[in-house]
Amino acid sequence: MKILVTIPVQERHRKRFQNIAPEAEFIYRAAGETDRELVQDMDIIIGNVNPALIAGTQNLKWLQLNSAGTDGYLAEGILPPGASLTNATGAYGLAISEHMLGMVLVLKKKLDRYMKNQLDGVWKDEGNVTSVWGSTTLIIGLGDIGSQFAIRMKALGSRIIGIRRTRAQRPEFVDELYQPDHLDACLPQADIVAMCLPGTRETQQIMNRQRLGKMKREAILVNVGRGTAVDTQALTDALREGSIGGAALDVTDPEPLPPDHPLWKAPNLILTPHVSGQYHLAETHERILEIAACNLEAFLKGQPLKNVVDPATGYRALP
């Protein structure tokens, strides 16, 4: 059995994988250093590779992604019939929810303005600020990342409204829980609108000009899912016109955002280049490898895998 690992590993990780599958041949390569011949020869792939390199393979039995998103892997002809696809849902909630919280606090406390004043050598009071306490946070996409953000905002005194794709029991850290058909009714209530959505046909520009218009004038939009979930031009206009209070984005459409794009210069905007997840927090890396190791052991024992992706939705299949 040949297993390709594209996730960065240390010797202790290699030993763990080898102990789980002592008879397997492990090949460790960075994702960008793989080629079609190598990928086509693998029985198992642990980590993301270019989906085009997988297309046409007859050997692949299981692909474990190091991402929560499954963009490109579910297209017709990529995975062979019967191959399992699992993702890294559960690994990113800590890092991304803290990133979201940081961006929200920067905007609510006007720290971005004070940082600019510091660089300009200007001693200036920027006026009143707002608090998370007593606010309402609307979270669109109540998976691992959205739930972790909800827990943190709830702890700081925010009322939490959750929107999730399917019906489920309301978690104790959520005050109200709805399905997407209730989104328009929830938007006017929110002081913070947090988007934690994957890139699917259903989420394409779900936050359009009309829905941005339903937000409070002082509300903040946060997006850490996919940039395609927001109408970029409509958001740029809303920020310029002051029809919403601000935006905190870790993802954009297009991405990377071109240097001359007007969104860069929009007021009350915190923009980071899709860095809230990845391996920037060491714990995220460890959690991804833990998911991969547990799934490798389960796969070899013929046991159910964790985080199996539903090909019809692109989401982790519900138990």
XYZ file of N, CA and C in Angstrom, residues 22-249:
684
model
N 2.581 -0.324 9.511
C 3.995 -0.700 9.391
C 4.377 -1.282 8.034
N 3.421 -1.824 7.308
C 3.741 -2.444 6.025
C 3.546 -1.505 4.833
N 3.073 -0.300 5.116
C 2.812 0.657 4.036
C 4.094 1.388 3.631
N 4.108 1.847 2.394
C 5.190 2.694 1.906
C 4.712 4.142 1.957
N 5.348 4.942 2.810
C 4.970 6.343 2.966
C 5.892 7.217 2.114
N 5.289 8.146 1.406
C 6.037 9.115 0.608
C 5.636 10.502 1.089
N 6.620 11.281 1.500
C 6.352 12.610 2.041
C 6.810 13.663 1.034
N 5.858 14.450 0.565
C 6.163 15.518 -0.397
C 5.286 16.729 -0.091
N 5.813 17.910 -0.292
C 4.984 19.111 -0.228
C 3.983 19.062 -1.372
N 2.805 19.629 -1.136
C 1.740 19.561 -2.139
C 2.215 20.101 -3.489
N 3.000 21.163 -3.473
C 3.469 21.768 -4.716
C 4.556 20.975 -5.421
N 5.067 19.936 -4.764
C 6.134 19.129 -5.346
C 5.617 17.798 -5.886
N 4.303 17.632 -5.923
C 3.724 16.397 -6.442
C 3.486 16.522 -7.943
N 3.440 15.381 -8.606
C 3.117 15.375 -10.033
C 2.085 14.279 -10.298
N 1.576 14.254 -11.514
C 0.497 13.335 -11.847
C 0.928 11.872 -11.705
N 2.112 11.566 -12.142
C 2.579 10.175 -12.078
C 2.616 9.678 -10.637
N 3.112 10.513 -9.740
C 3.189 10.140 -8.327
C 1.793 9.961 -7.737
N 0.944 10.946 -7.939
C -0.394 10.925 -7.351
C -1.203 9.741 -7.858
N -1.102 9.464 -9.139
C -1.887 8.381 -9.742
C -1.505 7.007 -9.185
N -0.341 6.909 -8.586
C 0.158 5.619 -8.092
C -0.223 5.357 -6.631
N -0.891 6.324 -5.989
C -1.165 6.220 -4.564
C -2.478 5.503 -4.254
N -2.469 4.756 -3.150
C -3.690 4.138 -2.624
C -4.399 5.078 -1.652
N -3.607 5.848 -0.917
C -4.131 6.788 0.068
C -3.357 8.094 -0.078
N -4.057 9.213 0.039
C -3.414 10.525 0.074
C -3.860 11.230 1.344
N -2.894 11.686 2.129
C -3.166 12.438 3.350
C -2.663 13.859 3.130
N -3.581 14.777 2.910
C -3.226 16.156 2.597
C -3.785 16.562 1.243
N -3.832 17.843 0.986
C -4.386 18.355 -0.256
C -3.351 18.288 -1.388
N -3.814 17.860 -2.548
C -3.036 17.965 -3.781
C -3.947 18.590 -4.826
N -3.384 19.049 -5.906
C -4.182 19.622 -6.986
C -5.179 18.567 -7.476
N -6.499 18.865 -7.432
C -7.488 17.868 -7.856
C -7.255 17.337 -9.267
N -6.703 18.173 -10.147
C -6.473 17.735 -11.528
C -5.487 16.580 -11.597
N -4.595 16.470 -10.608
C -3.624 15.382 -10.595
C -4.270 14.055 -10.220
N -5.422 14.126 -9.553
C -6.119 12.920 -9.102
C -6.994 12.346 -10.211
N -7.522 13.219 -11.052
C -8.486 12.797 -12.070
C -7.959 11.634 -12.886
N -8.776 10.598 -12.984
C -8.420 9.445 -13.786
C -7.757 8.317 -13.030
N -7.417 8.535 -11.761
C -6.770 7.474 -10.999
C -7.727 6.313 -10.766
N -7.189 5.118 -10.762
C -7.963 3.919 -10.446
C -7.537 3.319 -9.112
N -6.457 3.856 -8.540
C -5.888 3.253 -7.330
C -6.395 3.878 -6.039
N -6.740 5.151 -6.084
C -7.038 5.877 -4.854
C -8.271 5.318 -4.151
N -8.087 5.007 -2.878
C -9.175 4.462 -2.075
C -9.681 5.453 -1.042
N -8.811 6.385 -0.637
C -9.218 7.344 0.402
C -8.330 8.578 0.306
N -8.970 9.738 0.355
C -8.274 11.035 0.370
C -8.662 11.773 1.640
N -7.672 12.048 2.477
C -7.862 12.831 3.693
C -7.349 14.241 3.442
N -8.239 15.213 3.395
C -7.834 16.597 3.169
C -7.296 17.222 4.449
N -6.388 18.181 4.279
C -5.953 18.966 5.433
C -6.771 20.246 5.574
N -7.773 20.401 4.738
C -8.663 21.562 4.776
C -10.056 21.130 5.190
N -10.849 22.095 5.656
C -12.262 21.821 5.913
C -13.054 21.943 4.614
N -12.631 22.859 3.739
C -13.274 23.027 2.450
C -12.908 21.903 1.494
N -13.833 21.611 0.578
C -13.621 20.511 -0.374
C -13.635 21.009 -1.820
N -13.376 22.291 -2.016
C -13.451 22.907 -3.337
C -12.631 22.126 -4.369
N -13.277 21.682 -5.452
C -12.597 21.033 -6.555
C -12.535 19.529 -6.478
N -12.630 18.969 -5.285
C -12.462 17.524 -5.132
C -13.726 16.726 -5.442
N -14.864 17.398 -5.459
C -16.123 16.704 -5.706
C -16.595 16.852 -7.147
N -15.809 17.523 -7.966
C -16.169 17.657 -9.374
C -16.173 16.276 -10.033
N -17.014 16.132 -11.041
C -17.149 14.848 -11.724
C -15.816 14.408 -12.328
N -15.468 13.155 -12.093
C -14.262 12.601 -12.679
C -12.993 12.780 -11.874
N -13.068 13.422 -10.714
C -11.867 13.613 -9.892
C -11.597 12.370 -9.055
N -12.499 12.003 -8.173
C -12.307 10.821 -7.338
C -12.857 9.590 -8.049
N -12.170 8.479 -7.961
C -12.691 7.258 -8.588
C -13.887 6.719 -7.808
N -14.737 5.944 -8.449
C -15.894 5.365 -7.761
C -15.458 4.569 -6.530
N -16.162 4.806 -5.426
C -15.875 4.067 -4.201
C -14.833 4.683 -3.308
N -14.114 5.687 -3.784
C -13.094 6.328 -2.951
C -13.749 7.188 -1.882
N -13.195 7.156 -0.683
C -13.703 7.970 0.426
C -13.000 9.318 0.454
N -13.740 10.346 0.820
C -13.181 11.690 0.988
C -13.503 12.170 2.388
N -12.480 12.545 3.134
C -12.669 13.092 4.475
C -11.954 14.430 4.569
N -12.471 15.306 5.429
C -11.851 16.626 5.569
C -11.349 16.842 6.990
N -10.883 18.050 7.265
C -10.267 18.360 8.562
C -11.176 19.206 9.443
N -12.481 19.053 9.263
C -13.420 19.761 10.136
C -13.103 19.437 11.595
N -13.078 20.464 12.434
C -12.767 20.291 13.845
C -11.381 20.769 14.207
N -10.533 20.955 13.197
C -9.161 21.382 13.473
C -9.004 22.895 13.516
N -9.912 23.618 12.859
C -9.699 25.049 12.635
C -10.479 25.977 13.564
N -11.421 25.437 14.323
C -12.307 26.285 15.114
C -11.584 27.201 16.084
N -10.578 26.674 16.771
C -9.839 27.469 17.750
C -9.172 28.669 17.091
N -8.355 28.419 16.080
C -7.577 29.492 15.457
C -8.468 30.530 14.789
N -9.439 30.067 14.008
C -10.227 31.012 13.218
C -11.186 31.807 14.102
N -11.762 31.180 15.117
C -12.679 31.916 15.993
C -11.940 32.998 16.777
N -10.708 32.734 17.183
C -9.928 33.763 17.866
C -9.563 34.894 16.906
N -9.251 34.547 15.679
C -8.969 35.568 14.659
C -10.199 36.452 14.454
N -11.361 35.830 14.368
C -12.611 36.581 14.199
C -12.838 37.528 15.373
N -12.661 37.011 16.564
C -12.857 37.833 17.763
C -11.911 39.020 17.773
N -10.651 38.766 17.399
C -9.684 39.854 17.344
C -10.096 40.939 16.373
N -10.553 40.548 15.178
C -10.957 41.534 14.180
C -12.175 42.334 14.640
N -13.125 41.648 15.279
C -14.324 42.346 15.775
C -13.939 43.383 16.824
N -13.068 43.009 17.735
C -12.678 43.939 18.796
C -11.884 45.119 18.242
N -11.061 44.870 17.229
C -10.330 45.977 16.591
C -11.307 47.019 16.060
N -12.358 46.561 15.376
C -13.324 47.502 14.804
C -14.185 48.161 15.876
N -14.639 47.376 16.843
C -15.543 47.935 17.852
C -14.831 48.918 18.771
N -13.540 48.723 18.978
C -12.766 49.627 19.847
C -11.943 50.644 19.050
N -12.111 50.631 17.707
C -11.432 51.574 16.814
C -9.909 51.479 16.908
N -9.402 50.301 17.186
C -7.960 50.130 17.331
C -7.232 50.331 16.011
N -7.922 50.073 14.896
C -7.302 50.316 13.596
C -7.004 51.793 13.406
N -7.918 52.629 13.870
C -7.699 54.075 13.752
C -6.534 54.522 14.638
N -6.457 53.956 15.852
C -5.367 54.339 16.752
C -4.015 53.838 16.239
N -4.008 52.684 15.555
C -2.764 52.208 14.958
C -2.296 53.159 13.861
N -3.236 53.636 13.054
C -2.879 54.603 12.005
C -2.369 55.898 12.633
N -3.042 56.358 13.676
C -2.603 57.577 14.361
C -1.207 57.404 14.938
N -0.937 56.202 15.467
C 0.395 55.933 16.020
C 1.463 56.065 14.938
N 1.201 55.488 13.765
C 2.171 55.563 12.673
C 2.371 56.997 12.188
N 1.289 57.791 12.274
C 1.358 59.182 11.830
C 1.825 60.128 12.930
N 2.044 59.600 14.157
C 2.451 60.445 15.269
C 1.362 61.408 15.703
N 0.113 60.955 15.637
C -1.033 61.814 15.969
C -1.659 61.363 17.288
N -1.745 62.277 18.254
C -2.402 62.017 19.552
C -3.834 62.528 19.431
N -4.776 61.582 19.217
C -6.144 61.986 18.915
C -7.135 61.010 19.522
N -8.152 61.562 20.175
C -9.251 60.748 20.703
C -10.232 60.459 19.562
N -10.463 59.183 19.279
C -11.336 58.807 18.174
C -12.812 58.651 18.581
N -13.130 58.993 19.814
C -14.540 59.052 20.201
C -15.117 57.749 20.721
N -16.434 57.683 20.749
C -17.151 56.575 21.358
C -16.872 55.239 20.665
N -16.958 54.184 21.455
C -16.808 52.820 20.952
C -18.028 52.009 21.369
N -18.123 50.787 20.885
C -19.228 49.910 21.254
C -18.680 48.632 21.877
N -19.566 47.851 22.483
C -19.161 46.663 23.229
C -19.787 45.403 22.646
N -19.101 44.295 22.841
C -19.694 42.997 22.530
C -20.818 42.703 23.514
N -20.611 43.109 24.769
C -21.642 42.905 25.792
C -22.933 43.623 25.372
N -24.035 42.912 25.437
C -25.320 43.495 25.081
C -25.604 43.512 23.593
N -24.686 43.006 22.777
C -24.883 42.982 21.323
C -25.623 41.717 20.903
N -25.992 41.675 19.629
C -26.554 40.462 19.030
C -25.636 40.015 17.912
N -25.215 38.756 17.964
C -24.337 38.187 16.942
C -25.104 37.148 16.144
N -25.160 37.350 14.841
C -25.784 36.404 13.925
C -24.668 35.610 13.250
N -24.696 34.293 13.407
C -23.663 33.440 12.836
C -24.279 32.576 11.750
N -23.824 32.781 10.517
C -24.340 32.050 9.362
C -23.361 30.921 9.060
N -23.741 29.708 9.410
C -22.853 28.561 9.293
C -22.375 28.153 10.664
N -23.173 27.312 11.337
C -22.887 26.972 12.732
C -22.203 25.606 12.821
N -21.116 25.459 12.048
C -20.288 24.272 12.159
C -19.266 24.462 13.262
N -18.114 23.836 13.119
C -17.070 23.930 14.141
C -16.615 25.374 14.342
N -16.288 26.065 13.249
C -15.779 27.436 13.362
C -16.847 28.371 13.906
N -18.044 28.308 13.327
C -19.126 29.162 13.801
C -19.481 28.900 15.247
N -19.468 27.632 15.654
C -19.792 27.283 17.034
C -18.737 27.803 18.003
N -17.467 27.683 17.619
C -16.403 28.188 18.486
C -16.476 29.707 18.639
N -16.824 30.384 17.557
C -17.000 31.841 17.644
C -18.202 32.176 18.520
N -19.265 31.414 18.380
C -20.459 31.634 19.196
C -20.144 31.501 20.685
N -19.374 30.492 21.037
C -19.006 30.280 22.445
C -18.260 31.479 22.989
N -17.337 32.014 22.213
C -16.542 33.154 22.675
C -17.371 34.432 22.779
N -18.224 34.665 21.808
C -19.069 35.856 21.852
C -20.103 35.758 22.976
N -20.630 34.572 23.173
C -21.585 34.363 24.272
C -20.920 34.642 25.613
N -19.688 34.196 25.780
C -18.957 34.415 27.029
C -18.739 35.895 27.305
N -18.675 36.704 26.250
C -18.484 38.148 26.406
C -19.803 38.904 26.517
N -20.932 38.178 26.531
C -22.209 38.828 26.786
C -23.050 39.127 25.570
N -22.764 38.482 24.435
C -23.564 38.719 23.233
C -24.700 37.707 23.151
N -25.817 38.131 22.599
C -26.936 37.232 22.292
C -26.637 36.578 20.952
N -26.768 35.268 20.875
C -26.340 34.523 19.698
C -27.536 33.979 18.926
N -27.592 34.333 17.633
C -28.548 33.740 16.707
C -27.757 32.916 15.703
N -28.111 31.655 15.555
C -27.404 30.781 14.627
C -28.252 30.421 13.427
N -27.612 30.367 12.256
C -28.253 29.872 11.030
C -27.465 28.648 10.578
N -28.152 27.510 10.460
C -27.483 26.327 9.941
C -28.352 25.640 8.909
N -27.688 24.884 8.050
C -28.339 24.303 6.870
C -29.436 23.309 7.232
N -29.206 22.514 8.265
C -30.151 21.468 8.634
C -30.696 21.696 10.036
N -31.827 21.116 10.310
C -32.415 21.213 11.639
C -31.601 20.398 12.632
N -31.411 20.937 13.810
C -30.655 20.240 14.849
C -31.061 20.809 16.202
N -30.709 20.111 17.238
C -30.979 20.609 18.580
C -30.153 21.866 18.833
N -30.756 22.861 19.451
C -30.074 24.122 19.709
C -29.023 23.944 20.799
N -27.760 24.292 20.516
C -26.727 24.216 21.554
C -26.996 25.229 22.658
N -26.464 24.978 23.826
C -26.723 25.859 24.974
C -26.102 27.236 24.800
N -25.090 27.350 23.941
C -24.442 28.650 23.733
C -25.118 29.462 22.624
N -26.215 28.966 22.093
C -26.987 29.670 21.069
C -28.361 30.003 21.623
N -28.781 31.250 21.480
C -30.079 31.679 22.015
C -31.227 31.357 21.075
N -30.986 31.489 19.763
C -32.006 31.174 18.768
C -31.331 30.474 17.597
N -31.998 29.462 17.044
C -31.421 28.690 15.951
C -32.443 28.547 14.827
N -32.017 28.875 13.595
C -32.921 28.846 12.446
C -32.230 28.199 11.250
N -33.027 27.950 10.207
C -32.507 27.499 8.924
C -32.344 28.711 7.997
N -31.681 28.528 6.842
C -31.382 29.659 5.962
C -32.591 30.463 5.511
N -33.769 29.861 5.471
C -34.937 30.622 5.015
C -35.351 31.708 5.998
N -34.720 31.754 7.161
C -35.016 32.781 8.166
C -33.955 33.884 8.190
N -32.987 33.800 7.286
C -31.864 34.737 7.313
C -32.310 36.184 7.183
N -33.207 36.474 6.244
C -33.615 37.859 6.012
C -34.271 38.475 7.239
N -34.970 37.659 8.021
C -35.623 38.167 9.223
C -34.624 38.415 10.349
N -33.500 37.701 10.321
C -32.502 37.837 11.387
C -31.534 38.996 11.162
N -31.235 39.315 9.907
C -30.225 40.326 9.609
C -30.467 41.677 10.281
N -31.695 42.207 10.293
C -31.895 43.526 10.901
C -31.686 43.550 12.421
N -31.598 42.377 13.051
C -31.424 42.306 14.502
C -29.955 42.340 14.920
N -29.056 42.053 13.987
C -27.673 41.746 14.346
C -26.762 42.967 14.398
N -25.896 42.983 15.404
C -24.816 43.968 15.485
C -23.537 43.425 14.845
N -23.392 42.107 14.863
C -22.280 41.430 14.205
C -22.867 40.304 13.361
N -22.532 40.267 12.078
C -22.970 39.195 11.189
C -21.722 38.420 10.788
N -21.609 37.176 11.242
C -20.417 36.367 11.009
C -20.730 35.257 10.022
N -19.952 35.168 8.950
C -20.172 34.187 7.897
C -19.066 33.135 7.934
N -19.475 31.887 8.141
C -18.531 30.766 8.243
C -18.979 29.666 7.288
N -19.068 30.002 6.018
C -19.670 29.118 5.019
C -18.650 28.562 4.044
N -18.857 27.327 3.569
C -18.010 26.793 2.501
C -18.412 27.366 1.154
N -17.602 27.120 0.154
C -17.919 27.605 -1.192
C -18.741 26.587 -1.957
N -20.046 26.788 -2.029
C -20.936 25.908 -2.785
C -21.867 26.768 -3.630
N -22.631 26.126 -4.502
C -23.600 26.863 -5.308
C -24.617 27.572 -4.426
N -24.976 26.942 -3.313
C -25.986 27.517 -2.427
C -25.474 28.749 -1.678
N -24.163 28.830 -1.452
C -23.617 29.959 -0.692
C -23.110 31.084 -1.585
N -23.123 30.900 -2.903
C -22.629 31.922 -3.836
C -23.379 33.238 -3.642
N -22.642 34.284 -3.214
C -23.205 35.628 -2.981
C -24.489 35.576 -2.157
N -24.477 34.732 -1.130
C -25.626 34.682 -0.232
C -25.797 36.030 0.477
N -24.672 36.738 0.667
C -24.744 38.102 1.192
C -24.633 39.051 0.005
N -25.774 39.364 -0.579
C -25.822 40.223 -1.758
C -26.169 41.655 -1.355
N -26.355 42.499 -2.341
C -26.638 43.911 -2.067
C -27.919 44.084 -1.249
N -28.925 43.298 -1.586
C -30.204 43.405 -0.874
C -30.044 43.040 0.603
N -29.305 41.982 0.866
C -29.138 41.559 2.262
C -28.205 42.487 3.029
N -27.195 43.013 2.377
C -26.373 44.028 3.040
C -27.238 45.222 3.439
N -28.228 45.513 2.623
C -29.139 46.611 2.924
C -30.046 46.355 4.110
N -30.186 45.112 4.512
C -31.014 44.772 5.669
C -30.250 44.895 6.990
N -28.922 45.025 6.910
C -28.118 45.122 8.127
C -28.266 46.482 8.784
N -28.055 46.522 10.101
C -28.049 47.785 10.829
C -26.935 48.687 10.290
N -27.140 49.957 10.408
C -26.145 50.912 9.894
C -24.816 50.799 10.638
N -24.862 50.379 11.907
C -23.631 50.266 12.693
C -23.110 48.833 12.760
N -23.736 47.897 12.064
C -23.361 46.487 12.163
C -22.043 46.188 11.451
N -21.380 45.132 11.922
C -20.108 44.676 11.350
C -20.330 43.337 10.660
N -19.805 43.204 9.436
C -19.844 41.943 8.708
C -18.485 41.261 8.826
N -18.496 39.997 9.232
C -17.276 39.201 9.348
C -17.391 38.026 8.385
N -16.354 37.801 7.565
C -16.372 36.654 6.652
C -15.048 35.905 6.723
N -15.120 34.632 7.133
C -13.930 33.785 7.200
C -14.129 32.489 6.430
N -15.272 32.355 5.734
C -15.569 31.120 5.004
C -14.980 31.149 3.608
N -15.743 31.682 2.675
C -15.285 31.856 1.298
C -15.692 33.236 0.813
N -14.800 33.893 0.089
C -15.078 35.232 -0.404
C -16.263 35.275 -1.343
N -16.521 34.170 -2.034
C -17.626 34.122 -2.991
C -18.997 34.214 -2.325
N -19.049 34.089 -1.011
C -20.329 34.192 -0.308
C -20.814 35.633 -0.199
N -19.954 36.590 -0.554
C -20.296 38.011 -0.444
C -20.148 38.677 -1.808
N -21.084 39.544 -2.150
C -20.985 40.384 -3.346
C -19.958 41.475 -3.037
N -18.753 41.343 -3.586
C -17.650 42.231 -3.229
C -17.941 43.682 -3.574
N -18.497 43.936 -4.738
C -18.784 45.306 -5.130
C -19.841 45.922 -4.226
N -20.853 45.133 -3.891
C -21.907 45.634 -3.013
C -21.350 45.948 -1.626
N -20.436 45.124 -1.137
C -19.820 45.384 0.168
C -18.952 46.631 0.110
N -18.171 46.766 -0.957
C -17.341 47.962 -1.110
C -18.203 49.220 -1.082
N -19.314 49.192 -1.791
C -20.226 50.340 -1.826
C -20.817 50.605 -0.448
N -21.204 49.545 0.260
C -21.812 49.711 1.582
C -20.841 50.350 2.568
N -19.572 49.961 2.483
C -18.566 50.548 3.371
C -18.307 52.007 3.006
N -18.203 52.297 1.722
C -17.955 53.675 1.283
C -19.108 54.597 1.647
N -20.324 54.064 1.518
C -21.516 54.875 1.800
C -21.846 54.938 3.282
N -21.205 54.089 4.099
C -21.485 54.065 5.523
C -22.822 53.436 5.868
N -23.331 52.589 4.970
C -24.619 51.947 5.252
C -24.472 50.761 6.190
N -23.233 50.281 6.407
C -22.938 49.347 7.487
C -21.744 49.887 8.256
N -21.544 49.376 9.473
C -20.527 49.952 10.338
C -19.104 49.555 10.006
N -18.927 48.379 9.414
C -17.577 47.930 9.094
C -17.586 46.492 8.618
N -16.412 46.018 8.238
C -16.282 44.640 7.790
C -14.920 44.106 8.205
N -14.900 42.815 8.532
C -13.678 42.109 8.899
C -13.596 40.881 8.003
N -12.643 40.865 7.091
C -12.578 39.827 6.072
C -11.245 39.090 6.119
